[in-house]
Amino acid sequence: MLAVAQLTCQRGARTLFSGLSFTLPEGQWIQIQGPNGAGKTTLLRVLAGLVQPREGTLTWQGQDVQECRAEWQRALLYLGHHAALKEELTPLENLRFSLGLEAFPVDEAALMEALHRFGLQEREHLPVRYLSAGQRRRVLLARLLIRPAQVWILDEPYTALDTHATQFLSTVIEDHLERGGSAILTSHQTLGLRPGMSIAL
Amino acid sequence: MSNSVINWYKYASPATFYPLAGRLIPWFSGLSVLLIAWGLWIGLFVAPTDAQQSEGYRIIFVHVPASWLSMFIYCVMAFWSALGLAFNTRLSGMLTAALAPTGALFAFLSLWTGALWGKPMWGAWWVWDARLTSQLILFFLYLGFIALQSAIDDPRRADRAGALLALVGVVNIPIIYFSVQWWNTLHQGASVSLTKAPSMAHIMLEGMLIMALGFWSYAIAVVLTRVRCIILERELTNEWVKRNAVD
Amino acid sequence: MRRDLVLATRHKSEWLTALFFFVMVTNLLPLGVGPEVSLLRKIAPGVLWIGALLSTLLGLQRLFSSDHGDGTLEQMALSPVPLAWLVAGKMVTHWLVCGLPVVLMAPLLGLQFDLPARSLGILVLSLLLGTPILSAVGALGAALTLGLRGGGALLSLLILPLYIPALIFGAGAVEADLSGISPQGHLSLLGALLVLSVFFSPWVTSLALRIALE
């Protein structure tokens, strides 16, 4: 369970949000809403541990994240709104390297399957440069299927996806929640997911 | 124990530091004017004329204290940087940012007066002497710090990146000084050694110390003034600044 | 690190630029000061070292910027593998791509400056010890200036003063050998600098990256 208490964050001289508290139990998800520039991405980055909050604490399984950084990083999967893909590499290589970066064992068959399930058949060996925005997004999302994590932190995961892929992503998230995982995501779209909590910034 | 810790944190808050700095500034400004006047009087009128260098040598009463201060200020910057990184206090970053221009000014002053002194002494504006070269590098380090800070928009990142740079700089300064010294002894023919200055008269040392203290007070006064500006700039949205502005 | 190497091989122009820059700078100098052999031999160590120094600067700007731009850097910061390790890997890659070709090219350029064979050996040795220092210290500058306006010029301003000891001992070693003194003192000091910078730089650089990511 992830718990956030009295979180305050500043960007420059501007306070983005202050006194933010919530908990995220297992099997639940939170949608973060707000206009552009309200601090949605910053909040996700704070949760992921990329940004130190001005005030407030973050606890994971009852422990302060500052003290169990490694466990927290292993438990979470953060996908930012950059694609984090290398143009010169193929989708397969990109996935392989991103797993290698996190010292996770690489299972080639699982990588292929994940790409196929996201509808990237016959694109596995094409440099990412030749893929469309939606396809790149799907390569990134394929990590959800191969990198085990309890908490998913997703920044605008539905961007650039077509209807089919949107539905598929929703079922992937649904399955994850079913298995007792949890998710935090920012999105402007209505999602077709089970009802979740919502935070407005 | 806990009591004193709380006290320190109290002064580390910009809201308490701001009025404190305001009260201290007049004292240090007055002190610096007095000390510099006194030091200059010793330097220009009391100290005897040097047999070899005639009147030209009197510039060391500015040159030497300025060099001392420029090095000292860099160490102070590193000290505040370390505190800032360790305890995440906002004031430390502001102080470091306020110190840098004054340090650069003293480094520049030291280089400039060094050149003015060098011309009559060795007939050249610039000599690749170990100390002058090190001073030049120190000046570059200051410039780098200021440039880095001004290139970063987010004050928090500017403080922390600057602090890291200042610490790396302070670790490197001894290495740089040593290497320049080494380089200098290797190329003996090309340079004039400054290290064998004629034994210093007592009154000269006194004059230089007084000047150094005067520069020091000046630096404190200026830095405190600058820190007050930085505090106002950064805390504009805070309640206490608004109250203060109304007063 | 393997990923960076693969990327580098797919971006041949990058390391070729550094190498050609090195060759061009050192070849322009004789055109500027005249072809007198004794003078050229005298300035050769300094020229070759400054050439090496400037050409490593070229690759530094891109060291973290593409990973920063596409979000890979965030993933690196979140990885359970310590960031310092990943940074060390990137430094090694930078050295292999920008440093090593320069080291290998140096003897050829040394010949143009009429350096004797023994001094050529010392030159290669000093560059072999010195260029990793340049990569390690340079990475710190690259991390500090990541994503800033005018990053390139700022990077040089921050990093070049810190390069001075390496330059002095590196070029000094070759010079000492040329004038018949043993270069051992210079080389061991250079080695000490190498150990220090390789040991501390990845750690400090990873701190700088975390600051830059906020």
XYZ file of C-alpha atoms in Angstrom:
662
model
C 0.000 0.000 0.000
C 1.235 3.433 -0.916
C 0.437 6.326 1.402
C 1.053 9.998 0.787
C 0.838 12.566 3.568
C 0.836 16.349 3.422
C 2.700 16.539 0.137
C 3.742 20.016 -1.007
C 5.553 20.756 -4.194
C 6.908 23.932 -5.713
C 8.101 24.713 -9.189
C 10.153 27.869 -9.190
C 8.278 30.350 -7.031
C 4.889 28.770 -7.725
C 3.270 26.258 -5.402
C 1.803 23.465 -7.499
C -0.054 21.670 -4.738
C 0.127 21.607 -0.977
C -1.127 19.399 1.822
C -1.968 16.567 -0.554
C -2.756 13.279 1.223
C -4.136 10.001 -0.089
C -3.635 6.262 0.127
C -3.588 3.717 -2.647
C -4.581 0.227 -1.461
C -3.898 -2.898 -3.478
C -6.229 -3.581 -6.371
C -7.205 0.088 -6.639
C -6.346 2.811 -9.061
C -6.272 6.585 -8.961
C -6.895 8.971 -11.773
C -5.207 12.330 -11.418
C -7.075 15.104 -13.114
C -6.384 18.730 -13.668
C -5.764 21.320 -16.350
C -2.443 21.516 -18.190
C 0.332 22.775 -15.952
C -1.485 21.878 -12.745
C 1.360 19.622 -11.677
C 0.097 16.187 -12.695
C 3.407 15.089 -14.146
C 5.311 16.602 -11.232
C 3.146 14.678 -8.799
C 3.904 11.432 -10.622
C 7.604 12.237 -10.630
C 7.480 12.925 -6.902
C 5.751 9.589 -6.347
C 8.349 7.813 -8.467
C 11.111 9.417 -6.402
C 12.575 11.532 -9.196
C 11.729 14.810 -7.482
C 12.078 15.565 -3.799
C 8.901 17.142 -2.453
C 9.211 20.435 -0.590
C 7.289 18.947 2.317
C 5.455 15.740 3.086
C 6.171 12.036 3.231
C 5.689 9.023 1.029
C 5.332 5.607 2.630
C 5.421 2.244 0.897
C 4.170 -0.798 2.889
C 4.396 1.291 6.043
C 7.993 2.353 5.487
C 9.242 5.787 4.495
C 10.333 5.673 0.870
C 13.533 7.528 1.757
C 14.525 4.475 3.785
C 13.442 1.731 1.414
C 14.301 3.339 -1.860
C 15.504 0.128 -3.511
C 12.365 -1.854 -2.633
C 10.149 0.968 -3.795
C 11.977 1.254 -7.090
C 11.626 -2.460 -7.625
C 7.914 -2.323 -6.809
C 7.068 0.495 -9.163
C 6.970 0.868 -12.884
C 7.014 4.445 -14.096
C 6.288 5.288 -17.696
C 6.739 8.957 -18.379
C 5.259 10.857 -21.256
C 8.469 10.582 -23.196
C 8.688 7.360 -25.116
C 12.140 6.503 -23.632
C 12.987 4.719 -26.861
C 16.113 4.956 -28.957
C 15.355 5.822 -32.553
C 18.212 3.721 -33.897
C 17.228 0.525 -32.096
C 14.425 -1.888 -32.898
C 11.515 -2.349 -30.490
C 12.960 -5.666 -29.407
C 16.360 -4.160 -28.632
C 14.753 -1.264 -26.833
C 12.821 -3.567 -24.534
C 15.830 -5.757 -23.969
C 17.985 -2.804 -22.986
C 15.397 -1.260 -20.733
C 15.108 -4.543 -18.851
C 18.874 -4.843 -18.748
C 19.032 -1.336 -17.309
C 16.952 -2.490 -14.377
C 18.875 -5.754 -14.017
C 15.815 -7.842 -14.774
C 16.299 -11.188 -16.509
C 15.391 -11.042 -20.188
C 13.121 -13.696 -21.638
C 13.180 -13.335 -25.417
C 9.954 -15.248 -25.975
C 8.123 -13.052 -23.457
C 9.413 -9.910 -25.184
C 8.111 -11.123 -28.536
C 4.784 -12.074 -27.058
C 4.385 -8.716 -25.353
C 5.060 -6.891 -28.608
C 2.627 -9.146 -30.459
C -0.100 -8.639 -27.917
C 0.240 -4.910 -28.425
C -0.210 -5.454 -32.138
C 3.376 -4.951 -33.247
C 3.780 -8.102 -35.326
C 6.476 -7.777 -37.962
C 7.619 -4.504 -36.453
C 9.965 -6.123 -33.938
C 13.041 -5.683 -36.087
C 12.295 -2.293 -37.579
C 14.216 0.657 -36.085
C 11.867 2.746 -33.945
C 12.551 5.699 -36.232
C 10.147 4.149 -38.771
C 7.269 3.686 -36.316
C 4.325 6.021 -35.846
C 3.642 7.828 -32.565
C 0.981 5.311 -31.596
C 3.236 2.385 -32.354
C 6.044 3.870 -30.289
C 3.670 4.314 -27.402
C 2.724 0.653 -27.718
C 6.381 -0.425 -27.619
C 6.707 1.493 -24.378
C 3.501 0.004 -22.966
C 4.731 -3.500 -23.799
C 6.943 -3.092 -20.739
C 3.789 -3.409 -18.621
C 3.536 -7.033 -19.717
C 7.131 -8.050 -19.160
C 8.371 -6.057 -16.185
C 6.631 -7.264 -13.001
C 5.665 -4.427 -10.661
C 3.085 -3.823 -7.959
C 2.431 -0.150 -8.624
C 2.135 1.305 -12.093
C 2.684 5.018 -12.447
C 1.599 6.007 -15.930
C 1.759 9.493 -17.367
C -0.842 9.937 -20.109
C -0.714 6.276 -21.189
C -3.590 6.658 -23.636
C -1.956 9.366 -25.735
C -1.809 8.579 -29.454
C -3.476 5.165 -29.119
C -6.288 4.104 -31.473
C -9.598 2.680 -30.186
C -8.426 -0.873 -30.387
C -5.197 -0.238 -28.491
C -7.057 1.906 -25.944
C -9.367 -0.975 -25.165
C -6.478 -3.389 -24.971
C -4.590 -1.128 -22.551
C -7.694 -0.922 -20.377
C -7.903 -4.703 -20.195
C -4.193 -4.883 -19.345
C -4.698 -2.431 -16.476
C -7.866 -4.286 -15.418
C -5.896 -7.572 -15.246
C -3.191 -5.876 -13.227
C -5.747 -4.603 -10.690
C -7.363 -8.044 -10.659
C -4.066 -9.580 -9.592
C -3.854 -7.134 -6.668
C -1.692 -4.525 -8.334
C -2.443 -0.822 -8.208
C -2.067 2.041 -10.627
C -1.874 5.805 -10.712
C -2.441 7.518 -13.985
C -3.064 10.875 -15.494
C -5.408 11.013 -18.397
C -7.887 13.333 -20.048
C -9.854 10.527 -21.622
C -12.593 8.474 -20.025
C -11.108 5.117 -19.574
C -13.607 2.286 -19.493
C -11.968 0.948 -16.366
C -13.657 -0.137 -13.168
C -14.503 2.894 -11.003
C -11.456 4.214 -9.208
C -10.517 7.096 -6.996
C -9.850 10.446 -8.484
C -7.731 13.372 -7.406
C -8.155 16.818 -8.863
C -5.255 19.244 -8.786
C 21.549 19.897 22.514
C 18.186 19.832 20.832
C 17.691 23.380 21.950
C 20.714 24.692 20.073
C 19.737 22.745 16.965
C 16.356 24.402 16.937
C 18.007 27.771 17.332
C 20.216 27.217 14.318
C 17.276 26.213 12.216
C 15.514 29.336 13.297
C 18.294 31.501 11.856
C 18.449 29.339 8.758
C 14.933 30.428 7.861
C 14.911 33.351 5.452
C 12.119 35.023 7.420
C 14.298 35.420 10.535
C 17.524 35.958 8.678
C 16.178 38.835 6.631
C 15.725 41.336 9.501
C 18.888 40.102 11.212
C 20.903 40.814 8.065
C 19.251 44.203 7.844
C 20.446 45.092 11.347
C 24.002 43.870 10.691
C 24.583 45.642 7.383
C 25.138 49.198 8.749
C 27.654 47.939 11.301
C 29.743 46.068 8.782
C 29.569 48.884 6.229
C 30.790 51.398 8.814
C 33.503 49.047 10.007
C 34.733 48.428 6.482
C 34.989 52.144 5.684
C 36.964 52.756 8.884
C 39.296 49.804 8.441
C 39.971 50.413 4.764
C 40.708 54.097 5.446
C 43.055 53.127 8.266
C 44.758 50.447 6.166
C 45.209 52.799 3.233
C 46.675 55.446 5.507
C 49.247 52.952 6.793
C 49.889 51.690 3.287
C 50.270 55.046 1.615
C 51.841 57.232 4.297
C 53.200 55.237 7.222
C 54.911 52.298 5.563
C 58.471 53.120 4.478
C 59.442 53.354 0.833
C 60.925 50.121 -0.424
C 64.591 50.318 -1.417
C 64.262 48.225 -4.567
C 60.703 48.831 -5.678
C 60.308 52.499 -4.648
C 56.688 53.666 -4.316
C 55.187 51.212 -6.749
C 55.135 48.406 -4.253
C 52.409 50.101 -2.237
C 49.835 48.451 -4.430
C 50.389 45.236 -2.471
C 48.238 46.728 0.266
C 45.346 46.143 -2.079
C 46.735 43.202 -4.016
C 47.555 40.823 -1.197
C 44.377 41.285 0.876
C 42.292 40.935 -2.290
C 44.000 37.636 -3.120
C 43.467 36.356 0.406
C 39.831 37.272 0.351
C 39.201 35.752 -3.071
C 40.499 32.391 -1.858
C 38.799 32.678 1.496
C 35.422 33.468 -0.058
C 35.601 30.382 -2.251
C 36.143 28.264 0.850
C 33.192 29.959 2.555
C 31.081 29.220 -0.515
C 32.089 25.578 -0.360
C 31.223 25.511 3.339
C 27.698 26.844 2.756
C 27.314 24.538 -0.220
C 28.138 21.509 1.896
C 25.653 22.628 4.544
C 23.036 23.278 1.896
C 23.418 19.861 0.310
C 23.508 18.089 3.657
C 20.599 19.816 5.396
C 18.668 21.078 2.409
C 18.433 24.616 3.800
C 17.330 27.274 1.390
C 19.400 30.027 2.948
C 22.721 28.287 2.222
C 22.104 28.378 -1.495
C 21.162 32.029 -1.338
C 24.333 32.850 0.603
C 26.495 30.942 -1.865
C 24.890 32.751 -4.761
C 25.439 36.072 -2.988
C 29.088 35.327 -2.224
C 30.150 34.412 -5.757
C 30.108 37.889 -7.369
C 32.086 39.382 -4.468
C 34.629 36.586 -4.672
C 34.959 37.086 -8.408
C 35.380 40.820 -7.836
C 38.256 40.238 -5.421
C 39.879 37.716 -7.750
C 39.648 40.235 -10.556
C 40.980 43.023 -8.338
C 43.891 40.834 -7.356
C 44.687 40.053 -11.001
C 44.382 43.657 -12.040
C 46.548 45.043 -9.256
C 48.973 42.193 -9.922
C 49.279 43.366 -13.507
C 49.724 46.990 -12.397
C 52.437 45.880 -10.022
C 54.080 43.640 -12.580
C 54.548 46.348 -15.179
C 57.057 48.483 -13.229
C 58.556 45.412 -11.497
C 59.271 43.137 -14.437
C 58.373 45.335 -17.354
C 55.446 43.124 -18.338
C 51.737 43.324 -17.577
C 51.449 39.598 -17.284
C 53.972 37.108 -16.008
C 53.238 33.392 -15.971
C 53.998 33.203 -12.324
C 52.499 30.291 -10.406
C 50.453 32.469 -8.097
C 49.142 34.758 -10.801
C 48.192 31.773 -12.932
C 46.417 30.060 -10.056
C 44.594 33.281 -9.314
C 43.475 33.443 -12.933
C 42.146 29.901 -12.715
C 40.329 30.762 -9.505
C 38.741 33.669 -11.353
C 37.615 31.236 -14.071
C 36.117 28.968 -11.425
C 34.123 31.905 -10.068
C 32.953 32.809 -13.560
C 31.924 29.210 -14.180
C 29.924 29.142 -10.978
C 28.142 32.405 -11.757
C 27.450 31.333 -15.336
C 26.010 28.003 -14.207
C 23.771 29.644 -11.636
C 22.460 32.214 -14.041
C 21.786 29.610 -16.727
C 19.426 27.625 -14.497
C 15.934 29.034 -14.127
C 14.703 26.951 -11.243
C 16.316 28.418 -8.080
C 16.363 25.065 -6.316
C 18.242 23.352 -9.076
C 20.532 26.382 -9.417
C 21.413 26.184 -5.733
C 22.061 22.489 -5.690
C 23.993 22.335 -8.963
C 26.013 25.374 -7.884
C 26.729 23.796 -4.518
C 28.011 20.646 -6.165
C 30.219 22.690 -8.481
C 31.602 24.745 -5.597
C 32.488 21.594 -3.688
C 34.142 20.003 -6.698
C 36.005 23.268 -7.216
C 37.246 23.431 -3.657
C 38.545 19.869 -3.874
C 40.277 20.718 -7.131
C 41.834 24.011 -6.069
C 44.716 22.412 -4.113
C 45.356 20.024 -7.008
C 45.346 22.885 -9.485
C 47.607 25.020 -7.286
C 50.001 22.148 -6.866
C 50.084 21.331 -10.557
C 50.626 24.957 -11.503
C 53.443 25.192 -8.964
C 54.974 22.072 -10.475
C 54.569 23.403 -13.981
C 56.169 26.669 -12.913
C 59.270 25.107 -11.388
C 59.687 23.035 -14.525
C 59.806 26.148 -16.684
C 62.082 28.175 -14.458
C 63.625 30.118 -17.312
C 60.376 31.645 -18.454
C 59.237 33.201 -15.218
C 60.260 35.340 -12.314
C 59.795 33.881 -8.900
C 57.623 35.935 -6.638
C 58.142 33.738 -3.639
C 61.310 35.389 -2.426
C 59.803 38.680 -1.383
C 62.105 40.864 0.718
C 61.509 40.253 4.391
C 58.431 42.172 5.281
C 58.523 45.075 7.662
C 56.243 44.727 10.645
C 54.209 47.793 9.736
C 53.549 46.433 6.250
C 52.071 43.232 7.617
C 49.928 45.270 9.965
C 48.680 47.413 7.112
C 47.821 44.387 5.036
C 45.982 42.706 7.887
C 43.924 45.810 8.527
C 43.130 46.078 4.836
C 42.149 42.416 4.769
C 39.811 42.944 7.715
C 38.380 45.994 5.981
C 37.774 44.027 2.784
C 36.261 41.304 4.861
C 33.721 43.621 6.466
C 32.989 45.070 3.069
C 32.389 41.578 1.714
C 30.065 40.731 4.606
C 28.077 43.942 4.174
C 27.714 43.481 0.429
C 26.864 39.805 0.674
C 24.216 40.443 3.306
C 22.687 43.149 1.141
C 22.667 40.855 -1.844
C 21.207 38.005 0.167
C 18.356 40.260 1.258
C 17.582 40.992 -2.384
C 17.691 37.300 -3.272
C 15.430 36.433 -0.347
C 12.881 39.023 -1.433
C 13.014 37.820 -5.008
C 12.502 34.173 -4.157
C 10.021 34.456 -1.342
C 7.794 36.997 -3.056
C 4.763 34.788 -2.656
C 5.263 34.214 1.056
C 3.171 35.935 3.663
C 5.963 37.524 5.663
C 7.456 39.219 2.625
C 4.131 40.824 1.808
C 3.772 42.058 5.398
C 7.303 43.366 5.286
C 6.723 45.212 2.044
C 3.737 46.967 3.554
C 5.700 48.152 6.602
C 26.812 0.447 -21.603
C 26.396 -2.165 -24.311
C 23.431 -0.199 -25.521
C 25.516 2.955 -25.792
C 28.152 1.139 -27.792
C 25.557 -0.227 -30.175
C 24.191 3.279 -30.516
C 27.657 4.650 -31.158
C 28.304 2.185 -33.936
C 25.063 3.251 -35.563
C 26.159 6.876 -35.279
C 29.525 6.694 -36.943
C 29.732 10.402 -37.525
C 29.967 11.107 -33.818
C 33.294 9.581 -33.040
C 34.668 10.388 -36.451
C 33.938 14.052 -35.738
C 35.996 13.946 -32.565
C 38.865 12.247 -34.335
C 38.867 14.588 -37.316
C 38.663 17.564 -35.018
C 41.782 16.338 -33.235
C 43.599 15.879 -36.519
C 42.531 19.251 -37.887
C 43.417 21.283 -34.793
C 46.867 19.782 -34.478
C 47.500 20.167 -38.195
C 46.415 23.789 -38.310
C 48.959 24.788 -35.727
C 52.093 24.339 -37.811
C 50.364 26.445 -40.450
C 49.951 29.160 -37.855
C 53.409 29.155 -36.306
C 55.557 28.106 -39.241
C 57.213 24.820 -40.191
C 60.433 25.201 -38.204
C 61.210 21.714 -36.882
C 62.844 22.643 -33.583
C 59.971 24.945 -32.633
C 57.388 22.353 -33.633
C 59.071 19.690 -31.571
C 59.085 22.044 -28.603
C 55.387 22.809 -28.758
C 54.267 19.321 -29.841
C 53.342 17.923 -26.393
C 51.210 20.923 -25.548
C 49.544 21.050 -28.942
C 48.713 17.358 -29.047
C 47.384 17.427 -25.520
C 45.235 20.493 -26.085
C 43.944 18.885 -29.275
C 42.967 15.779 -27.340
C 41.363 17.887 -24.642
C 39.224 19.880 -27.052
C 38.124 16.868 -29.047
C 36.824 15.079 -25.937
C 34.761 18.182 -25.219
C 32.876 17.613 -28.474
C 31.331 14.321 -27.447
C 30.573 15.402 -23.900
C 27.630 17.594 -24.767
C 25.772 14.626 -26.169
C 26.756 12.303 -23.341
C 23.489 12.616 -21.441
C 21.405 14.939 -23.574
C 19.787 12.356 -25.859
C 18.922 10.135 -22.896
C 17.544 13.207 -21.155
C 15.509 14.181 -24.166
C 13.742 10.850 -24.651
C 13.211 9.988 -20.997
C 15.735 7.150 -20.788
C 17.598 9.059 -18.104
C 14.542 8.953 -15.844
C 14.386 5.206 -16.271
C 18.073 5.007 -15.382
C 17.504 7.054 -12.246
C 14.670 4.721 -11.234
C 16.619 1.565 -11.893
C 17.543 -0.579 -8.869
C 21.063 -0.593 -10.285
C 22.932 2.330 -8.658
C 22.948 5.329 -10.961
C 26.688 5.754 -10.377
C 27.279 2.380 -12.042
C 25.258 3.316 -15.088
C 27.086 6.638 -15.227
C 30.427 4.850 -15.036
C 29.327 2.739 -17.982
C 28.532 5.856 -19.958
C 31.928 7.314 -19.111
C 33.654 4.182 -20.366
C 31.653 4.386 -23.569
C 32.559 8.025 -24.007
C 36.202 7.168 -23.538
C 36.045 4.288 -26.017
C 34.332 6.494 -28.573
C 36.107 9.834 -28.077
C 39.256 9.083 -26.092
C 40.670 5.871 -27.480
C 40.684 6.905 -31.167
C 42.575 10.041 -30.170
C 45.140 7.975 -28.255
C 45.604 5.697 -31.243
C 45.899 8.590 -33.675
C 48.345 10.560 -31.519
C 51.605 8.804 -32.525
C 50.889 9.477 -36.176
C 50.411 13.164 -35.465
C 53.464 13.111 -33.219
C 55.484 12.023 -36.225
C 54.357 15.144 -38.046
C 55.890 17.131 -35.212
C 59.099 15.144 -35.497
C 58.899 13.567 -32.042
C 61.450 10.786 -31.448
C 60.130 7.251 -31.036
C 60.671 7.167 -27.259
C 58.703 10.351 -26.730
C 55.940 8.990 -28.927
C 55.640 6.086 -26.532
C 55.457 8.470 -23.577
C 52.868 10.546 -25.437
C 50.641 7.532 -25.960
C 51.116 6.445 -22.364
C 50.290 9.905 -21.012
C 47.194 10.120 -23.189
C 46.178 6.626 -22.185
C 46.314 7.673 -18.545
C 44.958 11.153 -19.156
C 42.011 10.809 -21.529
C 39.920 8.754 -19.053
C 40.356 11.656 -16.622
C 38.974 13.959 -19.284
C 35.959 11.688 -19.815
C 35.324 11.294 -16.087
C 35.602 14.973 -15.175
C 33.833 16.004 -18.354
C 30.854 13.810 -17.542
C 30.348 15.826 -14.368
C 30.242 19.030 -16.376
C 27.839 17.453 -18.841
C 25.544 16.442 -15.987
C 25.634 19.886 -14.399
C 24.808 21.671 -17.651
C 22.228 19.128 -18.806
C 19.397 20.790 -20.667
C 20.570 24.357 -20.088
C 20.661 27.238 -22.517
C 24.094 27.596 -24.090
C 25.105 24.298 -22.541
C 28.129 23.857 -24.793
C 29.895 27.099 -23.960
C 28.983 26.744 -20.310
C 30.358 23.221 -20.277
C 33.747 24.426 -21.527
C 33.831 27.208 -18.975
C 33.148 24.784 -16.134
C 35.321 21.930 -17.271
C 38.441 23.420 -18.810
C 39.813 24.835 -15.524
C 39.422 21.379 -14.008
C 41.350 19.878 -16.924
C 44.427 21.949 -16.155
C 46.210 19.457 -13.867
C 45.775 16.653 -16.397
C 47.090 18.916 -19.139
C 50.104 19.999 -17.101
C 51.158 16.515 -16.083
C 50.311 14.921 -19.415
C 52.087 17.403 -21.635
C 54.769 17.747 -18.958
C 55.594 14.050 -19.159
C 56.297 14.256 -22.882
C 58.225 17.487 -22.473
C 60.323 16.010 -19.684
C 61.160 13.061 -21.873
C 62.086 15.370 -24.744
C 64.503 17.297 -22.570
C 66.038 14.114 -21.236
C 64.448 14.014 -17.785
C 62.614 10.938 -16.572
C 58.852 11.416 -17.098
C 58.066 8.993 -14.304
C 57.062 11.636 -11.763
C 54.589 13.194 -14.163
C 53.152 9.867 -15.146
C 52.630 8.672 -11.593
C 50.898 11.942 -10.675
C 48.729 11.530 -13.744
C 47.966 7.997 -12.585
C 46.980 9.319 -9.163
C 44.633 11.832 -10.771
C 43.172 9.028 -12.861
C 42.432 6.914 -9.808
C 40.876 9.851 -7.964
C 38.682 10.996 -10.814
C 37.541 7.524 -11.853
C 36.717 6.715 -8.271
C 34.774 9.854 -7.365
C 33.422 11.213 -10.605
C 30.683 8.615 -11.261
C 29.294 9.215 -7.810
C 29.351 13.024 -8.008
C 28.021 12.896 -11.568
C 25.076 10.750 -10.515
C 24.268 13.342 -7.833
C 24.423 16.069 -10.463
C 22.113 14.065 -12.725
C 19.561 13.666 -9.955
C 19.655 17.408 -9.411
C 19.237 18.007 -13.124
C 16.280 15.634 -13.314
C 14.215 17.417 -10.669
